[in-house]
Coordinates of C-alpha atoms and ligand atoms in Angstrom, one line a residue:
X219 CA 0.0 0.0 0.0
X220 CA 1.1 3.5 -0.3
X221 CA 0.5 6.6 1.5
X222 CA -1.1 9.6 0.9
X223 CA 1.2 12.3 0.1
X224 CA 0.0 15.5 2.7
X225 CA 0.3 18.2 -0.1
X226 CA 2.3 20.8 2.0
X227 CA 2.4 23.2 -0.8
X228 CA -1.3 23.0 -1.1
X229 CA -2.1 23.8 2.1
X230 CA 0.3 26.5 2.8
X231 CA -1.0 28.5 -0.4
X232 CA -4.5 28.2 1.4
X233 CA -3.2 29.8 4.7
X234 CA -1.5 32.7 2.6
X235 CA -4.4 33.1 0.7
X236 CA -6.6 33.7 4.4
X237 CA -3.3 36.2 5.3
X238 CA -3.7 38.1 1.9
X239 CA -7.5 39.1 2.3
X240 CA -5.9 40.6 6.2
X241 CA -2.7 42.1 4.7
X242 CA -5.2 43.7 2.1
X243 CA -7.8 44.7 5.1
X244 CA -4.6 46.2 7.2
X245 CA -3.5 47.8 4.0
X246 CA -6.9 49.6 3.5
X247 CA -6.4 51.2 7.3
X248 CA -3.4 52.7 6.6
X249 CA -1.1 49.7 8.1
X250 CA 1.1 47.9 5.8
X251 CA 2.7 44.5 7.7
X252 CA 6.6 44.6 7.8
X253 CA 8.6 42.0 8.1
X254 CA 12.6 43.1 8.5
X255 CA 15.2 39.6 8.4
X256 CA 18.7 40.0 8.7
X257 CA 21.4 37.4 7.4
X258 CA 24.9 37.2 8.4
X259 CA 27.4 35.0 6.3
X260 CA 27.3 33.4 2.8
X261 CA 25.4 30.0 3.8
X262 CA 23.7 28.8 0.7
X263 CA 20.7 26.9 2.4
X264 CA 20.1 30.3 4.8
X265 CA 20.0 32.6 1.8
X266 CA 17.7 30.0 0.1
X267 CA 15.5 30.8 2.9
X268 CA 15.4 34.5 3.1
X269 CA 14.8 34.7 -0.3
X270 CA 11.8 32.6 0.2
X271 CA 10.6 34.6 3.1
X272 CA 11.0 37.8 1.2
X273 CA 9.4 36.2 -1.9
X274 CA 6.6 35.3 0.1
X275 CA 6.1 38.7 1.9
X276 CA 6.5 40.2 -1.5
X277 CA 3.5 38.3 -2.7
X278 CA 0.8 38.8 0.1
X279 CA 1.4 42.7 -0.1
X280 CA 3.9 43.1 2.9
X281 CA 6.9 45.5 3.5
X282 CA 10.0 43.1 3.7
X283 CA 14.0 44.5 3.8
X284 CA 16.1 42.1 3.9
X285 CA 19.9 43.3 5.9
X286 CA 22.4 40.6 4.4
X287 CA 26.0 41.5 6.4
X288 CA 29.3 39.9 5.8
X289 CA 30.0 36.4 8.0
X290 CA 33.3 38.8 10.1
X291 CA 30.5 40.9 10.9
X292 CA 30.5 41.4 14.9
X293 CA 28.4 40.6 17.6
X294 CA 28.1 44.7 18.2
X295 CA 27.6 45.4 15.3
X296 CA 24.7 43.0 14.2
X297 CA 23.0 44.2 17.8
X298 CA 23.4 48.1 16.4
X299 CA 21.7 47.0 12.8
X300 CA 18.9 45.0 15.1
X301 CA 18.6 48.4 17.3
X302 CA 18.4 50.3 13.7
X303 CA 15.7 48.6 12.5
X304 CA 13.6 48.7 15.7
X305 CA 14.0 52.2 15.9
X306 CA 13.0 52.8 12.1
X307 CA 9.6 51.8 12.9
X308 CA 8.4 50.3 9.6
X309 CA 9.0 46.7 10.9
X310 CA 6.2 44.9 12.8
X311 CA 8.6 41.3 12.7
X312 CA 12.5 40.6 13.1
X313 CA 14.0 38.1 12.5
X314 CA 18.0 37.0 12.6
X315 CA 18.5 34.1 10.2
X316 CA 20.4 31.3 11.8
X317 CA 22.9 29.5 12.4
X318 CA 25.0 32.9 12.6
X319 CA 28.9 32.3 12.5
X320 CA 30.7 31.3 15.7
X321 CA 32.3 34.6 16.9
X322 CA 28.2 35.6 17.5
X323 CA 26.5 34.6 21.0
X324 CA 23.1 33.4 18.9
X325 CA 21.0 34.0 23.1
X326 CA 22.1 37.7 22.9
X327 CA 20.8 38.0 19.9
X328 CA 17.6 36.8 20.2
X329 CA 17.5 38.3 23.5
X330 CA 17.9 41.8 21.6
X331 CA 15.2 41.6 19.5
X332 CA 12.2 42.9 21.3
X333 CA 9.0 40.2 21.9
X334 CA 6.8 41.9 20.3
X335 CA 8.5 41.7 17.1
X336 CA 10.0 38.0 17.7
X337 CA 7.9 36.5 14.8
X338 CA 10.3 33.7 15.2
X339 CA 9.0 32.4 18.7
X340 CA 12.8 32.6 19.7
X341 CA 12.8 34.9 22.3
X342 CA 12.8 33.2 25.9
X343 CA 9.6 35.5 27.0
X344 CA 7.6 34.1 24.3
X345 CA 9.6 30.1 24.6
X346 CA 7.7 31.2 28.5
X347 CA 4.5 32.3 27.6
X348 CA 4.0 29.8 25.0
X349 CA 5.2 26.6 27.9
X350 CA 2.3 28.4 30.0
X351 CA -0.2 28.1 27.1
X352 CA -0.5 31.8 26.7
X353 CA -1.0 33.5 23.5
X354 CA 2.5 34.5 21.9
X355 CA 4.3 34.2 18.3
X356 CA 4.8 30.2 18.4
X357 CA 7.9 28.8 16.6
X358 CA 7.2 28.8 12.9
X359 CA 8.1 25.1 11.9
X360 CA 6.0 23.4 14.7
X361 CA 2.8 25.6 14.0
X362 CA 3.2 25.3 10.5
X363 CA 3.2 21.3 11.5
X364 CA 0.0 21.4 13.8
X365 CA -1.8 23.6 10.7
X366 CA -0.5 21.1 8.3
X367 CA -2.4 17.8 10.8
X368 CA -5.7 19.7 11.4
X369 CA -5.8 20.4 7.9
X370 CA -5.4 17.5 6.5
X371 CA -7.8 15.9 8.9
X372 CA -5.2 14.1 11.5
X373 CA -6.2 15.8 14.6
X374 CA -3.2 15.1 17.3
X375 CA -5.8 14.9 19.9
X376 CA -5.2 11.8 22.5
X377 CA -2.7 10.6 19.4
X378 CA 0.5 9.5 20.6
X379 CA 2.9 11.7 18.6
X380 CA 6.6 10.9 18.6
X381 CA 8.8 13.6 17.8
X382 CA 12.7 12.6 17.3
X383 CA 14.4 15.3 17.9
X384 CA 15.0 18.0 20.7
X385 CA 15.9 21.2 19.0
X386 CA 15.2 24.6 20.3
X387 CA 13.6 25.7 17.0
X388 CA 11.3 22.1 16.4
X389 CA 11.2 19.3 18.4
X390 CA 11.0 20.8 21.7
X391 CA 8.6 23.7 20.8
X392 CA 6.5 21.1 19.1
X393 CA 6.1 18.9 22.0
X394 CA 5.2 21.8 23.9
X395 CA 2.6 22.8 21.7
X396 CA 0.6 19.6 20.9
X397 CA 0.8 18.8 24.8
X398 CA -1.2 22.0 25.4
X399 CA -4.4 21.3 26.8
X400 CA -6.7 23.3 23.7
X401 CA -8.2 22.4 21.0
X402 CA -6.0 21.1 18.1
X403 CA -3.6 19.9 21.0
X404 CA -4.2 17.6 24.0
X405 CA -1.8 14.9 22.3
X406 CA 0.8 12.7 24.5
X407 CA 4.1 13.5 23.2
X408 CA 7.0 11.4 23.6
X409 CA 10.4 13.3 22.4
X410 CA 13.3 11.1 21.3
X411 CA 17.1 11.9 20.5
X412 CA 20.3 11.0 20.0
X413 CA 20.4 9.0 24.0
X414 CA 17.6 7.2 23.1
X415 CA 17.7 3.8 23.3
X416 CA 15.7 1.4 21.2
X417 CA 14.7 4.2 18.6
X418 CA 13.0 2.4 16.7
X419 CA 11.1 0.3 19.3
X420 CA 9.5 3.6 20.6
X421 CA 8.6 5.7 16.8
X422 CA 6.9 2.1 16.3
X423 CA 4.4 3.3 19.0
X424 CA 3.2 6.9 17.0
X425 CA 0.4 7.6 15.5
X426 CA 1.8 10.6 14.2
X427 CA 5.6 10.4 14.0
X428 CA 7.8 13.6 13.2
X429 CA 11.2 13.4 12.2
X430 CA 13.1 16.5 12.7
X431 CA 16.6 15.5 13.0
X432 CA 18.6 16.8 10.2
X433 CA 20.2 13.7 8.8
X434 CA 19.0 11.9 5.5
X435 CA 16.6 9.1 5.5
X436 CA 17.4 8.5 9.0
X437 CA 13.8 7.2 9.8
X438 CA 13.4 3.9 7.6
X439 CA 10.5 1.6 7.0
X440 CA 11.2 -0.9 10.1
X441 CA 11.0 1.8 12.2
X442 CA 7.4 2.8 11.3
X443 CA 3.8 1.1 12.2
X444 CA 2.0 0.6 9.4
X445 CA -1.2 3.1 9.5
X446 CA 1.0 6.1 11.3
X447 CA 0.8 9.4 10.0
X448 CA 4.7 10.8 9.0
X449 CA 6.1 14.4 9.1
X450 CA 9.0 14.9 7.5
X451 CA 10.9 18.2 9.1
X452 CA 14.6 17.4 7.3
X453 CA 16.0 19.7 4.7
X454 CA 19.0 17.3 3.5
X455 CA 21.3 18.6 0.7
X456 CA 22.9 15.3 -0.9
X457 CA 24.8 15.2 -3.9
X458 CA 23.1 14.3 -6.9
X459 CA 25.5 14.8 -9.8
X460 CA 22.8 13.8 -12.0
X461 CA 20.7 17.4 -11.2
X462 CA 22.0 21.0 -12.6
X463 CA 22.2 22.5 -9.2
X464 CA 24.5 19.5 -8.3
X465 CA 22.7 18.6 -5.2
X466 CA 19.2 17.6 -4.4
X467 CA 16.8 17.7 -0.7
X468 CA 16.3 15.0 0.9
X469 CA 14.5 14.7 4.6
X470 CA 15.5 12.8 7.8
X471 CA 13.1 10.3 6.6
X472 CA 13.6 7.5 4.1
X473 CA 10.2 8.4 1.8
X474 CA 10.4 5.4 -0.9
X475 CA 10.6 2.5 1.7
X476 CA 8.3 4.2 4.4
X477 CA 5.9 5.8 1.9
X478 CA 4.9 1.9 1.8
X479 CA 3.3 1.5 5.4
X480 CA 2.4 4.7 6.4
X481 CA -0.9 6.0 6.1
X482 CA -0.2 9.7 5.1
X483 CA 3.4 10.9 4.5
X484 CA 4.9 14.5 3.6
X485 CA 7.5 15.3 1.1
X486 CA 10.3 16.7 0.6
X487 CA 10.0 19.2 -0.7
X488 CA 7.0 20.6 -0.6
X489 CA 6.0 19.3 3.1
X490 CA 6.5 21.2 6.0
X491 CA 9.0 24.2 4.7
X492 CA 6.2 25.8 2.9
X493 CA 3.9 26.1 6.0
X494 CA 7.1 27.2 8.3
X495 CA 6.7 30.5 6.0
X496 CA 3.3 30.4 5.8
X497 CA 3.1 30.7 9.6
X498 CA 6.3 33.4 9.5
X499 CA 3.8 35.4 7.4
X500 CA 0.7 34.6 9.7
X501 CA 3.1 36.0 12.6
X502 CA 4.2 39.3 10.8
X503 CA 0.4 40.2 10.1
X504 CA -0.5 39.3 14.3
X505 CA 2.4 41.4 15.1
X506 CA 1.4 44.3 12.6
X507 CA -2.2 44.0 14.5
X508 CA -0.9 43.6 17.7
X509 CA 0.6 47.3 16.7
X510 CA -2.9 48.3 15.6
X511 CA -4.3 47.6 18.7
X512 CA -1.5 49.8 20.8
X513 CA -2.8 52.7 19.1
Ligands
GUN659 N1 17.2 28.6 10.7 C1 16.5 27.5 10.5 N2 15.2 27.6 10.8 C2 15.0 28.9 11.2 C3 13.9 29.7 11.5 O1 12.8 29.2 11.6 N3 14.2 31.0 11.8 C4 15.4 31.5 11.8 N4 15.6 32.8 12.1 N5 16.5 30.8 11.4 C5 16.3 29.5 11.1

């Protein structure tokens, strides 16, 4: 049997087409949504991204400036360019691509840019408020995940979901947030990483199992139940001589052999990483109302 393929692509057009028509409503009151990013360094994958997050403000009718600074830039410095475009007032969202270079303290960074403008989820006052189930900017990647279940009809509630992997920006956010007891929540997480013994003993017990681990067709076919539900959060570049670009994605899971016994599946691409910018763009428009709302 194979599984459905959960059109990620699909579904994140529909949630920027519901921004749009609030960008457009915004727009008509004299606000226009900004979103400010700022990349430090060369890295090919991060400036893949911020040109899909400008792209995608671009399209919806948002302001978007995008600071790219060389990789010797210092920590000073790239906390005076954050306090620049804070002050400059055109910006409702900031955001610091990362991984920044070394030499850079990533905490103070996020710890400069102000919460109400953390469209990331990064900061720790909204990592807080979002652990005490309050309303804040959740972490892109795991709300574009929770969107990308309810909408494709696999509601995480009183599903065992195993997440494998404990990162600051995925696996631990998205525990935290499909443990939350709300609707489109109330699930019993189980988080899994590179300590835990008898992997594949324990993603054998998901009903929704999300691999976010950042290594290539990590999760293979014995390690899934036949009938579970599979998020693929890996953005693998793997040489492929064979394609013009030299390299192709691949995720953390292994999609021919496990597209054979699980029930629904995402690709990649066209999985998650469309809805992580579809939420980035849902965030920019609450911050820009948030700002409507202080006036
Ligand atoms: N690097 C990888 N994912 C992300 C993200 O969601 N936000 C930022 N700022 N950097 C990232």
């Amino acid at each position: 049997m194979s599984a459905r393929i959960i059109d990620g692509k699909a579904i994140a057009a529909q949630v920027m087409a519901e921004v749009a028509r609030e960008v457009a409503d915004l727009r008509a009151r004299g606000v226009v949504p900004g979103l400010a990013v700022i990349l430090v360094g060369d890295d090919p994958a991060s400036a893949s991204y911020v040109r899909g997050k400008r792209k995608a403000c671009e399209e919806l009718g948002m302001r978007s400036e995008t600071v790219h600074l060389p990789a010797h830039t210092t920590q000073s410095q790239l906390l005076n360019t954050i306090e620049e475009l804070c002050t400059a007032g055109w910006a409702h969202g900031l955001l610091v691509q990362l991984p920044l270079p070394g030499h850079i303290d990533e905490k103070v960074i996020i710890e400069a840019i102000p919460p109400s403008m953390d469209v990331d989820g990064f900061h720790p006052v909204n990592r807080g408020r979002l652990t005490s189930g309050e309303d804040t900017f959740v972490p892109c990647t795991p709300a574009g995940i929770q969107e990308l279940l309810l909408r494709s009809g696999y509601d995480p509630e009183g599903r065992h979901v195993v997440i494998v992997g404990r990162s600051q920006i995925v696996g631990l956010p998205l525990a935290i947030l499909l443990a939350q007891k709300r609707a489109g929540a109330n699930a019993t997480v189980t988080i899994c990483h590179s300590r835990t013994r008898n992997l594949a003993e324990v993603t054998k017990t998901a009903d929704i199992l999300v691999a976010a681990i950042g290594s290539p067709a990590t999760i293979r076919a014995e390690m899934v139940r036949a009938g579970t539900v599979v998020i693929d959060v890996g953005v693998n570049r793997v040489e492929d001589p064979s394609s013009p670009k030299g390299y192709r994605l691949v995720g953390d899971v292994d999609f021919a052999a496990v597209s054979q016994v699980a029930a629904a599946i995402t690709p990649v691409p066209g999985g998650v990483g469309p809805m992580t910018i579809a939420m980035l763009m849902k965030n920019t428009l609450k911050a820009a109302k948030a700002s409507l709302a202080g006036h």
